[in-house]
Amino acid sequence: MGELRLMKGNEALAEAAIRAGVDGYFGYPITPQSEVIEYLMSEKPHERTGMVVLQAESEVASINMLYGGGGTGKKVMTSSSSPGISLMQEGLSYLAGAEIPCVVANVVRGGPGLGDIQPAQSDYFQSVKGGGHGDYRLFVIAPASVQEMSDFVPLAFDVAFKYRIPSLIVSDGLIGQMMEKVELFDPIPRLTDEEVIARYPWATNGKPKGKERRILTSLDLDPHKMERHNWALQEKYKLIEENETRFELIGCDDAEYIIVAYGSSSRIAQKSIQLARKKGIKVGLLRLITLWPFPKKPIEEFVKNGIKGFLTVEMSAGQMIEDVKLVVEGRAKVEHFGRYGGVIHSPEEVLEALEQKLIGG
Amino acid sequence: MAEITLQDIIKPENLVYQKTKLMTDKTLSYCPGCGHGTAHRLIMEVIEELGKENDTIGVAPVGCSVLAYEFMNVDMQEAAHGRAPAVATAIKRLWPGKVVFSYQGDGDLAAIGTAETIHACNRGERIVMVFINNGIYGMTGGQMAPTTLPNMKTATSPYGRDIDMMGNPLKMTELVSYLPGTYFVTRQAVHTPAAVRKAKRALRMAFQNQIDGKPGVSFVEIVSNCNSGWKMEPVQANTWMEENMFPFYQLGDIKVDGKLIDR
Ligand SMILES: Cc1ncc(C[n+]2csc(CCOP(=O)(O)OP(=O)(O)O)c2C)c(N)n1
Ligand code: SF4
Ligand SMILES: [Mg+2]
């Protein structure tokens, strides 16, 4: 068993970065995730593993540092919260275009604008629908516990390097700030320069002797070549949809209704389900682990098996519900419930919404 | 006397100059007479002469030189508009033994990328930053740049740059010379053979500083022409540059070995 610790979600993410063999973290403070860079700085990762930690002048700089560092084949990471992630959208588009692996964590807070510093899930559209310009996708994964704040870091890197795609870990101020028991994974050693050079022939870390130099760019002025590049990206995204979709089913076997939720909302919904069961309402939880690729299959299965309805629960005005509806295609009732702008719904509120919107309605 | 043929002349022992193999054979995308191509060549010659072709990573900007990576035959990354110093920062931090340079125009380095420029310089990143100042946005069709001279006509200052309305030209190179993180700051040109020789010397010093692990940025501005954007013939553009750009953007070293030069 790995080392057990009581940690904040943000600290677990930071500790996981060191243990995952990250070579460089570049970040800019913002509530509610400043503990990430604070923890990293206090841990002296340059002494522990040789990891570089740099406080950048802005999130614009951080994300472009990921472009530079990731482009050399090194494991690079940043984290921020909603307004900072908005500033990174141009950079993410470039990273996706040039196919540079990296990991970005968003500890979401209420918006729009400066919003507040309380938990929210209102960056769903931005996370899974592009955010930046162009036809691109990110691998988007949503932890629901402090444990997963740790576990999803190496996972996000594995997918990022396997497919040369930026990975986005989407949590929120609740998971970032709360303390839970976490079992830390054993440290993965950082790759040596020689290993990086051997493993990633596409990386720009100095033209190998007797070989062609490498170029990382997202530009091609020839529209036909650019279309071919886009086709290749889409092929890759298809592969990721096939191989990397993740979800969890809780109490769904006999369920007549399904709550669809992710992250903090899925934790709250678990309690709502217990309350509902006590009242004899047969409801299960589909917990999304990856937000993109979106878990379409379980929803399709529920519809085929004649589910009576879905309630999407998210701390937003209703964003993820659109993707559920795209799968359901009108074959079952789909309703949304959520508090937002930084307000967290209670399990009772969720149950009430279930009763009113799906069962009574 | 026997007639001398071309074959007699083309011999290794007669070779005095050849194109560096660190420039590809691709036809340059620049307008005839543009300084970008010469600047590219000088950087590549210096890297070749320093024996660093396998240890160099360059960062191209967005601007006319966005395709610098097509011409410079070393590992290259193409950065978002203005972000080359941030990109180069991470590369150098993660590969401190490699040679890292950024190459940017004046819109890229002194407008949209001002924050990245100032902070890379202020942190003292051990990189070479090359800054091509042609007083205009060449690539997008000759709009006003932060470096555009007072009264200079551009597509977005068609009656000349009105200082009251449009603000003052920015001397970014002087500005960064005051930052403790710059080690070598110089302003050069590449429009005459003499200027080319001086610019090359400056570039060699910049890259040598980095190889020697000198603390801080080596910042090389090259005041260059943009005959298309300025709407002039190439020769006329060079004359205009000497008469108008050089008095405002004075050539020469500004900071050497971390010390400001008394100019
Ligand atoms: C975010 C963004 N804004 C605007 C542009 C359009 N753009 C491309 S190059 C350029 C200006 C380039 O001027 P400069 O850096 O001086 O380079 P030059 O072409 O003169 O060498 C602009 C505004 C862009 N590509 N990206
Ligand atoms: S537009 Fe200006 S900067 Fe661009 S290639 Fe032509 S002369 Fe050079
Ligand atoms: Mg310019």
XYZ file of C-alpha atoms and ligand atoms in Angstrom:
659
model
C 0.000 0.000 0.000
C 1.195 3.470 -0.867
C 1.822 6.241 1.611
C -1.390 7.535 3.245
C -1.848 11.242 3.845
C -4.558 13.713 4.716
C -4.339 16.392 2.034
C -6.181 19.109 0.193
C -7.087 18.262 -3.393
C -4.750 20.956 -4.662
C -1.875 19.586 -2.581
C -2.567 16.060 -3.803
C -2.398 17.318 -7.383
C 0.926 19.019 -6.684
C 2.407 16.015 -4.882
C 1.218 13.807 -7.748
C 3.019 16.060 -10.213
C 6.312 15.499 -8.408
C 5.667 11.767 -8.119
C 4.542 11.433 -11.733
C 8.014 12.506 -12.859
C 6.943 15.879 -14.191
C 9.903 17.838 -15.584
C 8.416 21.313 -15.477
C 5.516 23.077 -13.810
C 4.702 26.632 -14.914
C 1.910 28.496 -13.169
C 0.369 31.720 -11.995
C -1.515 32.115 -8.702
C -5.304 32.179 -8.641
C -7.843 31.147 -6.010
C -8.968 28.413 -5.442
C -5.873 26.582 -6.678
C -2.876 28.647 -5.514
C -1.939 25.818 -3.131
C -0.648 23.893 -6.135
C 2.309 26.167 -6.854
C 2.721 27.023 -3.155
C 3.018 23.341 -2.296
C 5.416 22.741 -5.170
C 7.661 25.619 -4.157
C 7.715 24.491 -0.531
C 8.570 20.911 -1.499
C 11.739 22.006 -3.407
C 11.052 19.566 -6.244
C 14.332 20.613 -7.900
C 16.003 18.822 -4.982
C 13.556 15.915 -4.796
C 13.455 14.994 -8.494
C 15.104 17.780 -10.476
C 11.708 19.141 -11.505
C 11.643 22.791 -12.623
C 8.946 24.974 -11.033
C 8.554 28.501 -12.359
C 6.041 31.188 -11.461
C 5.205 32.767 -14.804
C 4.089 36.355 -15.424
C 0.622 35.242 -16.543
C -1.406 32.247 -17.605
C -0.670 33.282 -21.185
C 3.010 32.799 -20.456
C 2.403 29.539 -18.528
C 0.570 27.859 -21.362
C 3.184 28.958 -23.887
C 5.888 27.612 -21.585
C 4.030 24.303 -21.815
C 4.208 24.628 -25.587
C 7.969 25.158 -25.484
C 8.726 22.561 -22.834
C 6.234 19.969 -24.053
C 7.605 20.472 -27.546
C 10.975 19.186 -26.366
C 9.407 15.929 -25.133
C 9.472 16.838 -21.444
C 6.521 16.281 -19.109
C 5.079 19.720 -18.439
C 2.112 20.844 -16.433
C 0.224 23.899 -15.287
C -2.850 24.543 -13.202
C -5.190 27.459 -12.785
C -8.810 28.357 -12.225
C -11.460 29.550 -14.652
C -10.304 33.111 -15.545
C -6.745 31.856 -15.949
C -7.869 28.915 -18.052
C -9.721 31.357 -20.302
C -6.408 33.119 -20.915
C -4.863 29.810 -21.913
C -7.324 29.023 -24.679
C -5.192 30.394 -27.526
C -2.243 28.391 -26.262
C -4.302 25.211 -25.940
C -5.414 25.577 -29.534
C -1.764 25.862 -30.618
C -0.771 22.887 -28.452
C -3.575 20.816 -29.984
C -2.629 21.966 -33.493
C 1.065 21.221 -33.078
C 0.196 17.991 -31.200
C 2.209 18.744 -28.101
C 1.457 16.694 -24.975
C 0.959 18.461 -21.653
C -1.354 18.474 -18.652
C -3.464 21.439 -17.563
C -5.605 21.397 -14.419
C -8.613 23.674 -13.982
C -9.927 24.082 -10.446
C -13.170 25.661 -11.585
C -14.779 28.621 -9.799
C -17.985 30.562 -10.352
C -18.299 32.856 -13.344
C -18.713 34.496 -15.770
C -16.035 37.164 -15.642
C -14.177 37.385 -12.394
C -17.146 35.566 -10.847
C -16.248 34.370 -7.379
C -13.882 31.906 -5.763
C -16.460 29.260 -4.891
C -16.798 25.891 -6.632
C -18.618 25.664 -9.958
C -18.838 23.426 -13.012
C -19.655 26.120 -15.501
C -16.505 25.646 -17.602
C -17.856 22.452 -19.172
C -18.479 24.010 -22.586
C -15.043 25.605 -22.576
C -13.432 22.296 -21.582
C -15.063 19.968 -24.086
C -16.281 22.128 -26.958
C -12.998 23.721 -27.941
C -12.585 26.864 -25.882
C -9.971 28.076 -28.324
C -10.277 28.327 -32.109
C -10.297 25.519 -34.637
C -11.439 21.890 -34.761
C -9.648 20.359 -31.836
C -10.236 18.312 -28.717
C -8.579 17.919 -25.366
C -8.584 14.770 -23.282
C -10.762 15.975 -20.394
C -10.939 14.062 -17.142
C -12.870 14.979 -14.001
C -11.718 13.851 -10.546
C -14.387 13.468 -7.863
C -12.106 13.052 -4.871
C -8.752 14.096 -3.486
C -7.582 10.580 -4.305
C -8.382 11.141 -7.962
C -6.685 14.552 -7.930
C -3.582 12.469 -7.354
C -4.363 9.406 -9.495
C -5.441 11.321 -12.579
C -2.147 13.170 -12.968
C -0.130 10.183 -14.245
C -3.175 9.001 -16.206
C -3.538 12.386 -17.899
C 0.146 12.281 -18.864
C -0.121 8.731 -20.217
C -2.953 9.721 -22.545
C -1.253 13.025 -23.450
C 1.932 11.298 -24.592
C 0.224 8.272 -26.150
C -1.797 10.478 -28.482
C 0.231 13.726 -28.441
C -2.710 15.697 -27.104
C -3.101 18.200 -24.245
C -4.937 16.699 -21.262
C -7.212 18.808 -19.091
C -8.026 17.811 -15.521
C -11.282 19.541 -14.573
C -12.024 19.691 -10.889
C -13.543 22.538 -8.896
C -13.007 24.634 -5.806
C -14.663 21.998 -3.643
C -12.307 19.179 -4.584
C -9.350 21.528 -4.692
C -9.940 22.823 -1.173
C -11.350 19.855 0.737
C -9.141 17.509 2.716
C -9.440 13.768 2.384
C -7.345 10.713 2.918
C -5.215 9.965 -0.102
C -3.046 6.997 -0.900
C -0.094 8.352 -2.836
C 1.316 6.321 -5.684
C 4.978 5.363 -5.692
C 7.166 7.919 -7.455
C 7.754 7.419 -11.166
C 11.310 8.523 -11.991
C 11.728 11.425 -14.412
C 13.045 10.344 -17.787
C 16.669 11.176 -18.473
C 17.440 13.477 -21.419
C 18.654 10.433 -23.345
C 15.398 8.587 -22.673
C 13.356 11.594 -23.808
C 15.394 11.831 -27.014
C 15.033 8.107 -27.724
C 11.335 7.915 -26.863
C 9.987 10.987 -28.670
C 11.544 11.377 -32.123
C 9.119 14.239 -32.906
C 10.415 16.391 -30.066
C 12.571 19.438 -30.775
C 15.533 19.089 -28.449
C 18.397 19.517 -30.903
C 18.661 17.970 -34.375
C 20.061 14.427 -34.024
C 23.351 13.882 -35.839
C 22.827 12.621 -39.385
C 19.056 12.948 -39.151
C 16.433 15.455 -40.245
C 15.668 18.354 -37.958
C 12.191 18.535 -36.384
C 9.615 21.303 -36.687
C 6.663 21.875 -34.389
C 4.081 24.190 -35.865
C 0.338 24.521 -36.167
C 0.620 26.441 -39.452
C 0.221 25.295 -43.027
C -0.653 27.949 -45.556
C -1.807 25.311 -48.049
C -5.485 24.710 -47.236
C -5.421 21.196 -48.633
C -2.483 20.241 -46.454
C -4.211 21.905 -43.537
C -7.315 19.871 -44.250
C -5.222 16.691 -44.289
C -3.698 17.692 -40.954
C -7.217 18.182 -39.612
C -8.259 14.785 -40.921
C -5.342 13.213 -39.093
C -6.384 14.995 -35.908
C -9.949 13.746 -36.292
C -8.707 10.175 -36.819
C -6.738 10.473 -33.621
C -9.762 11.831 -31.758
C -11.826 8.882 -32.989
C -9.210 6.524 -31.595
C -9.292 8.311 -28.259
C -13.086 8.040 -28.184
C -12.779 4.297 -28.737
C -10.024 3.667 -26.229
C -10.089 6.284 -23.525
C -13.709 6.836 -22.514
C -14.204 6.325 -18.776
C -17.263 6.329 -16.552
C -18.672 4.696 -13.434
C -22.131 3.213 -12.792
C -23.520 3.337 -9.266
C -26.785 1.589 -8.396
C -27.930 1.422 -12.005
C -28.905 -2.245 -12.289
C -32.584 -1.840 -11.452
C -32.754 1.895 -12.019
C -35.745 3.539 -13.662
C -34.137 6.951 -13.566
C -30.528 7.983 -14.030
C -28.696 10.941 -12.605
C -25.795 11.974 -14.821
C -23.102 13.917 -13.000
C -19.358 14.325 -12.669
C -16.873 15.644 -10.116
C -18.339 17.219 -6.962
C -21.883 16.895 -8.263
C -21.469 13.148 -8.567
C -20.444 12.979 -4.909
C -23.545 14.915 -3.894
C -25.728 12.815 -6.195
C -24.587 9.633 -4.458
C -26.210 10.891 -1.296
C -29.334 11.910 -3.232
C -29.603 8.373 -4.569
C -29.494 6.941 -1.060
C -32.242 9.339 -0.004
C -34.302 8.415 -3.080
C -33.908 4.692 -2.507
C -35.206 5.137 1.034
C -38.350 6.576 -0.529
C -38.554 3.675 -2.951
C -37.437 5.638 -6.008
C -35.232 3.480 -8.213
C -32.526 5.846 -9.370
C -28.907 5.187 -10.356
C -25.894 7.369 -11.028
C -23.887 7.571 -14.213
C -20.732 9.294 -13.140
C -18.718 10.706 -16.010
C -14.982 10.314 -15.494
C -13.942 11.556 -18.917
C -15.887 14.592 -20.107
C -14.223 14.249 -23.480
C -14.407 11.638 -24.823
C -17.996 11.807 -23.639
C -19.354 8.444 -22.376
C -22.080 7.943 -24.977
C -22.402 4.162 -24.718
C -23.894 3.860 -21.228
C -26.491 6.515 -22.071
C -27.358 4.716 -25.287
C -27.741 1.476 -23.290
C -30.052 3.112 -20.764
C -32.233 4.492 -23.543
C -32.395 1.111 -25.287
C -33.388 -0.548 -22.031
C -36.281 1.849 -21.642
C -35.047 4.173 -18.935
C -37.772 6.580 -17.826
C -35.600 9.651 -17.713
C -32.269 11.340 -17.029
C -31.515 14.140 -14.610
C -28.231 15.871 -15.260
C -26.839 17.442 -12.138
C -24.065 19.971 -12.535
C -23.091 23.213 -10.854
C -23.948 25.182 -13.959
C -26.996 26.511 -15.739
C -27.053 23.311 -17.787
C -24.110 22.604 -20.053
C -23.351 18.873 -19.901
C -27.076 18.238 -20.452
C -26.578 19.155 -24.129
C -24.251 16.198 -24.656
C -26.679 13.861 -22.899
C -29.498 15.104 -25.138
C -27.338 14.548 -28.235
C -27.145 10.863 -27.330
C -30.736 10.518 -26.161
C -32.109 12.190 -29.297
C -35.534 12.757 -27.788
C -36.089 9.107 -26.885
C -36.305 9.785 -23.156
C -36.894 12.705 -20.884
C -33.761 14.696 -19.989
C -33.891 17.380 -17.328
C -31.273 19.501 -15.653
C -30.786 20.578 -12.086
C -27.976 22.533 -10.542
C -27.120 25.520 -8.410
C -24.410 27.703 -9.846
C -22.358 30.879 -9.648
C -20.477 29.278 -6.758
C -23.473 27.810 -4.898
C -23.343 24.076 -4.176
C -26.606 22.114 -4.312
C -27.641 19.867 -1.423
C -28.523 16.177 -1.860
C -32.075 17.052 -0.810
C -32.395 19.691 -3.522
C -31.276 17.134 -6.095
C -33.860 14.628 -4.861
C -36.567 17.262 -4.961
C -35.626 18.131 -8.543
C -35.712 14.452 -9.465
C -39.186 14.081 -8.029
C -40.558 17.268 -9.530
C -38.918 17.279 -12.951
C -38.875 13.587 -13.801
C -41.220 11.610 -11.632
C -44.013 14.042 -10.913
C -43.683 15.827 -14.255
C 48.660 31.702 -71.689
C 46.214 28.850 -71.382
C 42.608 29.866 -71.069
C 41.227 29.553 -67.508
C 37.931 27.679 -67.310
C 35.308 27.706 -64.569
C 36.427 24.187 -63.637
C 39.867 25.528 -62.773
C 38.344 27.997 -60.353
C 35.781 25.813 -58.608
C 38.171 23.974 -56.324
C 38.048 23.449 -52.578
C 41.250 25.431 -52.077
C 39.701 28.454 -53.787
C 36.585 28.444 -51.640
C 36.251 31.700 -49.712
C 32.538 31.689 -48.894
C 29.592 29.358 -49.209
C 26.026 29.209 -48.043
C 25.805 27.708 -44.600
C 24.334 24.233 -44.601
C 22.105 25.433 -41.782
C 20.042 27.348 -44.323
C 17.738 25.034 -46.272
C 17.466 25.271 -50.065
C 13.893 26.535 -49.844
C 13.319 29.810 -51.669
C 12.919 32.545 -49.088
C 9.384 33.830 -48.828
C 10.599 37.388 -48.245
C 10.288 40.340 -50.597
C 13.455 41.084 -52.568
C 15.699 43.311 -50.472
C 14.073 42.412 -47.153
C 16.414 42.109 -44.185
C 14.795 38.992 -42.693
C 16.678 36.606 -44.994
C 20.061 38.133 -44.186
C 19.301 38.005 -40.473
C 18.347 34.309 -40.768
C 21.572 33.535 -42.575
C 23.740 35.300 -40.016
C 22.156 33.411 -37.118
C 22.618 30.108 -38.910
C 26.218 30.909 -39.851
C 27.018 31.711 -36.240
C 25.420 28.496 -34.994
C 27.332 26.494 -37.576
C 30.614 28.212 -36.773
C 30.061 27.576 -33.058
C 29.442 23.901 -33.847
C 25.989 23.905 -32.267
C 23.753 22.658 -35.076
C 22.804 19.545 -33.103
C 22.242 21.415 -29.878
C 20.118 24.346 -30.970
C 16.391 24.923 -30.688
C 14.955 28.025 -32.333
C 11.570 29.638 -31.803
C 9.870 31.364 -34.736
C 7.287 34.148 -34.313
C 4.103 35.156 -36.047
C 4.947 37.772 -38.636
C 6.679 37.677 -41.999
C 9.240 35.347 -40.445
C 6.590 32.878 -39.294
C 8.139 30.455 -41.780
C 11.665 30.948 -40.401
C 11.532 27.247 -39.557
C 11.341 26.436 -43.255
C 14.685 28.143 -43.828
C 16.630 27.564 -40.625
C 17.847 23.989 -40.681
C 17.809 23.294 -36.944
C 15.099 22.025 -34.599
C 12.422 24.717 -34.536
C 9.138 25.522 -32.835
C 6.607 27.994 -34.172
C 5.140 30.022 -31.303
C 1.855 31.897 -30.991
C 1.993 35.635 -31.795
C 4.218 37.326 -29.212
C 4.879 34.293 -27.039
C 8.296 33.203 -28.278
C 10.132 34.380 -25.116
C 7.848 32.228 -22.911
C 8.292 29.263 -25.245
C 12.074 29.734 -25.287
C 12.140 30.165 -21.499
C 10.728 26.696 -20.905
C 12.952 25.053 -23.502
C 16.078 26.524 -21.924
C 14.952 25.777 -18.371
C 14.346 22.138 -19.263
C 17.436 21.759 -21.462
C 19.979 24.106 -19.873
C 22.795 22.592 -21.918
C 21.195 23.429 -25.258
C 21.358 26.666 -27.234
C 17.979 28.382 -27.437
C 17.019 31.450 -29.406
C 13.834 33.316 -30.244
C 13.327 35.370 -33.400
C 10.604 38.024 -33.464
C 9.355 41.054 -35.330
C 8.473 44.355 -33.675
C 4.742 43.692 -33.550
C 5.404 40.272 -32.078
C 8.029 41.322 -29.534
C 7.063 44.894 -28.683
C 3.245 44.911 -28.939
C 1.334 41.703 -28.323
C 4.278 39.996 -26.637
C 5.460 42.889 -24.465
C 4.814 41.072 -21.189
C 6.645 37.933 -22.287
C 9.565 40.031 -23.576
C 9.926 42.113 -20.408
C 9.615 39.166 -18.058
C 11.949 36.827 -19.938
C 14.476 39.687 -19.937
C 13.864 40.534 -16.306
C 14.139 36.938 -15.116
C 17.433 36.738 -16.914
C 16.646 33.735 -19.062
C 19.871 32.450 -20.608
C 18.622 32.701 -24.157
C 19.339 34.772 -27.261
C 16.486 37.018 -28.367
C 16.668 38.371 -31.913
C 14.405 41.330 -32.600
C 13.739 42.462 -36.177
C 12.521 46.043 -36.017
C 11.140 47.269 -39.329
C 8.786 49.813 -37.811
C 5.715 48.121 -39.248
C 3.551 45.020 -39.354
C 4.954 43.533 -42.534
C 2.996 40.335 -42.664
C -0.489 41.694 -42.252
C -0.022 44.350 -44.901
C 1.857 47.273 -43.403
C -0.107 48.457 -40.393
C 1.318 50.666 -37.653
C 3.618 48.947 -35.160
C 4.621 50.183 -31.706
C 7.937 51.065 -33.363
C 6.439 53.130 -36.204
C 8.145 56.545 -36.324
C 6.263 59.817 -35.711
C 4.472 60.961 -38.873
C 5.292 57.684 -40.639
C 2.529 56.521 -42.964
C 1.183 53.018 -42.603
C -2.094 51.287 -43.476
C -3.517 52.204 -40.067
C -1.868 55.626 -39.882
C -2.577 56.676 -43.481
C -1.926 60.361 -42.717
C 1.172 59.602 -40.682
C 1.536 58.503 -37.071
C -0.085 61.224 -35.005
C 1.636 61.043 -31.627
C -1.236 62.750 -29.797
C -3.718 60.248 -31.096
C -1.661 57.091 -31.591
C 1.008 57.333 -28.951
C 4.792 57.265 -29.139
C 7.142 54.809 -30.788
C 8.533 52.332 -28.285
C 12.272 51.778 -27.833
C 11.997 48.270 -26.479
C 15.711 47.599 -26.721
C 16.660 50.546 -24.488
C 13.866 49.503 -22.162
C 15.133 45.955 -21.698
C 18.700 47.197 -21.301
C 17.664 48.690 -17.951
C 16.482 45.328 -16.670
C 18.986 43.457 -14.502
C 18.286 40.214 -16.381
C 19.776 41.341 -19.693
C 23.479 40.593 -20.138
C 24.109 41.861 -23.644
C 21.917 44.338 -25.514
C 22.794 45.684 -28.919
C 21.195 47.294 -31.965
C 22.443 46.383 -35.418
C 21.494 46.519 -39.109
C 22.017 44.220 -42.096
C 21.622 46.529 -45.097
C 25.299 46.923 -46.086
C 28.288 44.548 -46.035
C 29.823 46.543 -43.176
C 26.596 46.396 -41.176
C 26.293 42.673 -41.881
C 29.781 42.044 -40.515
C 29.001 44.006 -37.354
C 25.649 42.299 -36.898
C 27.294 38.924 -37.253
C 29.880 39.830 -34.635
C 27.071 40.850 -32.291
C 25.172 37.630 -32.907
C 28.311 35.602 -32.314
C 28.826 37.381 -29.003
C 25.184 36.764 -28.080
C 25.370 33.030 -28.739
C 28.827 32.751 -27.161
C 27.430 34.365 -24.003
C 24.776 31.688 -23.846
C 27.229 28.863 -24.469
C 29.483 30.283 -21.749
C 26.538 30.288 -19.338
C 26.565 34.052 -18.912
C 23.716 35.166 -16.676
C 20.913 36.719 -18.628
C 19.408 37.402 -21.992
C 21.517 38.394 -24.969
C 19.218 40.702 -26.897
C 20.050 41.606 -30.486
C 17.862 44.132 -32.270
C 18.264 44.406 -36.008
C 16.793 47.552 -37.522
C 15.541 46.326 -40.851
C 13.633 47.506 -43.882
C 10.183 46.600 -45.065
C 10.113 47.911 -48.580
C 6.682 46.437 -49.240
C 5.141 47.871 -46.112
C 6.925 51.183 -46.529
C 5.885 51.218 -50.194
C 9.399 51.881 -51.485
C 11.922 50.322 -53.838
C 14.458 48.207 -51.913
C 17.338 50.692 -52.359
C 15.118 53.642 -51.541
C 13.939 51.780 -48.427
C 17.508 51.338 -47.234
C 18.238 55.022 -47.743
C 15.031 55.960 -45.937
C 16.017 53.621 -43.107
C 19.445 55.275 -42.770
C 17.930 58.756 -42.817
C 14.913 58.154 -40.594
C 15.166 54.939 -38.587
C 18.836 55.107 -37.544
C 18.655 58.601 -35.967
C 15.766 57.389 -33.803
C 16.991 53.811 -33.297
C 20.709 54.425 -32.850
C 22.906 51.505 -33.842
C 25.538 50.098 -31.532
C 25.986 48.213 -28.277
C 23.801 49.340 -25.379
C 24.853 46.877 -22.702
C 27.879 44.592 -22.722
C 28.810 42.002 -20.082
C 25.883 43.153 -17.990
C 27.040 46.791 -17.960
C 25.334 49.707 -19.684
C 27.537 51.474 -22.229
C 27.910 55.224 -21.874
C 26.544 56.357 -25.240
C -3.363 36.721 -31.815
C -3.046 37.253 -33.146
N -3.343 38.536 -33.427
C -3.063 39.021 -34.653
C -2.463 38.252 -35.603
C -2.202 38.827 -36.972
N -0.796 39.145 -37.182
C 0.016 38.290 -37.804
S 1.565 38.871 -37.978
C 1.151 40.345 -37.255
C 2.137 41.446 -37.113
C 3.516 41.068 -37.424
O 4.335 42.173 -37.394
P 5.822 42.065 -36.916
O 5.901 41.279 -35.661
O 6.373 43.431 -36.858
O 6.528 41.164 -38.027
P 6.954 41.548 -39.532
O 5.936 40.901 -40.396
O 6.956 43.038 -39.658
O 8.292 40.958 -39.683
C -0.182 40.341 -36.873
C -0.850 41.482 -36.234
C -2.166 36.907 -35.255
N -1.589 36.057 -36.115
N -2.448 36.454 -34.026
S 6.496 42.575 -46.154
Fe 8.271 43.642 -45.355
S 9.065 42.377 -43.676
Fe 7.679 41.123 -44.919
S 8.999 40.107 -46.399
Fe 8.235 41.936 -47.376
S 9.808 43.473 -46.952
Fe 10.142 41.780 -45.535
Mg 7.624 44.393 -38.185
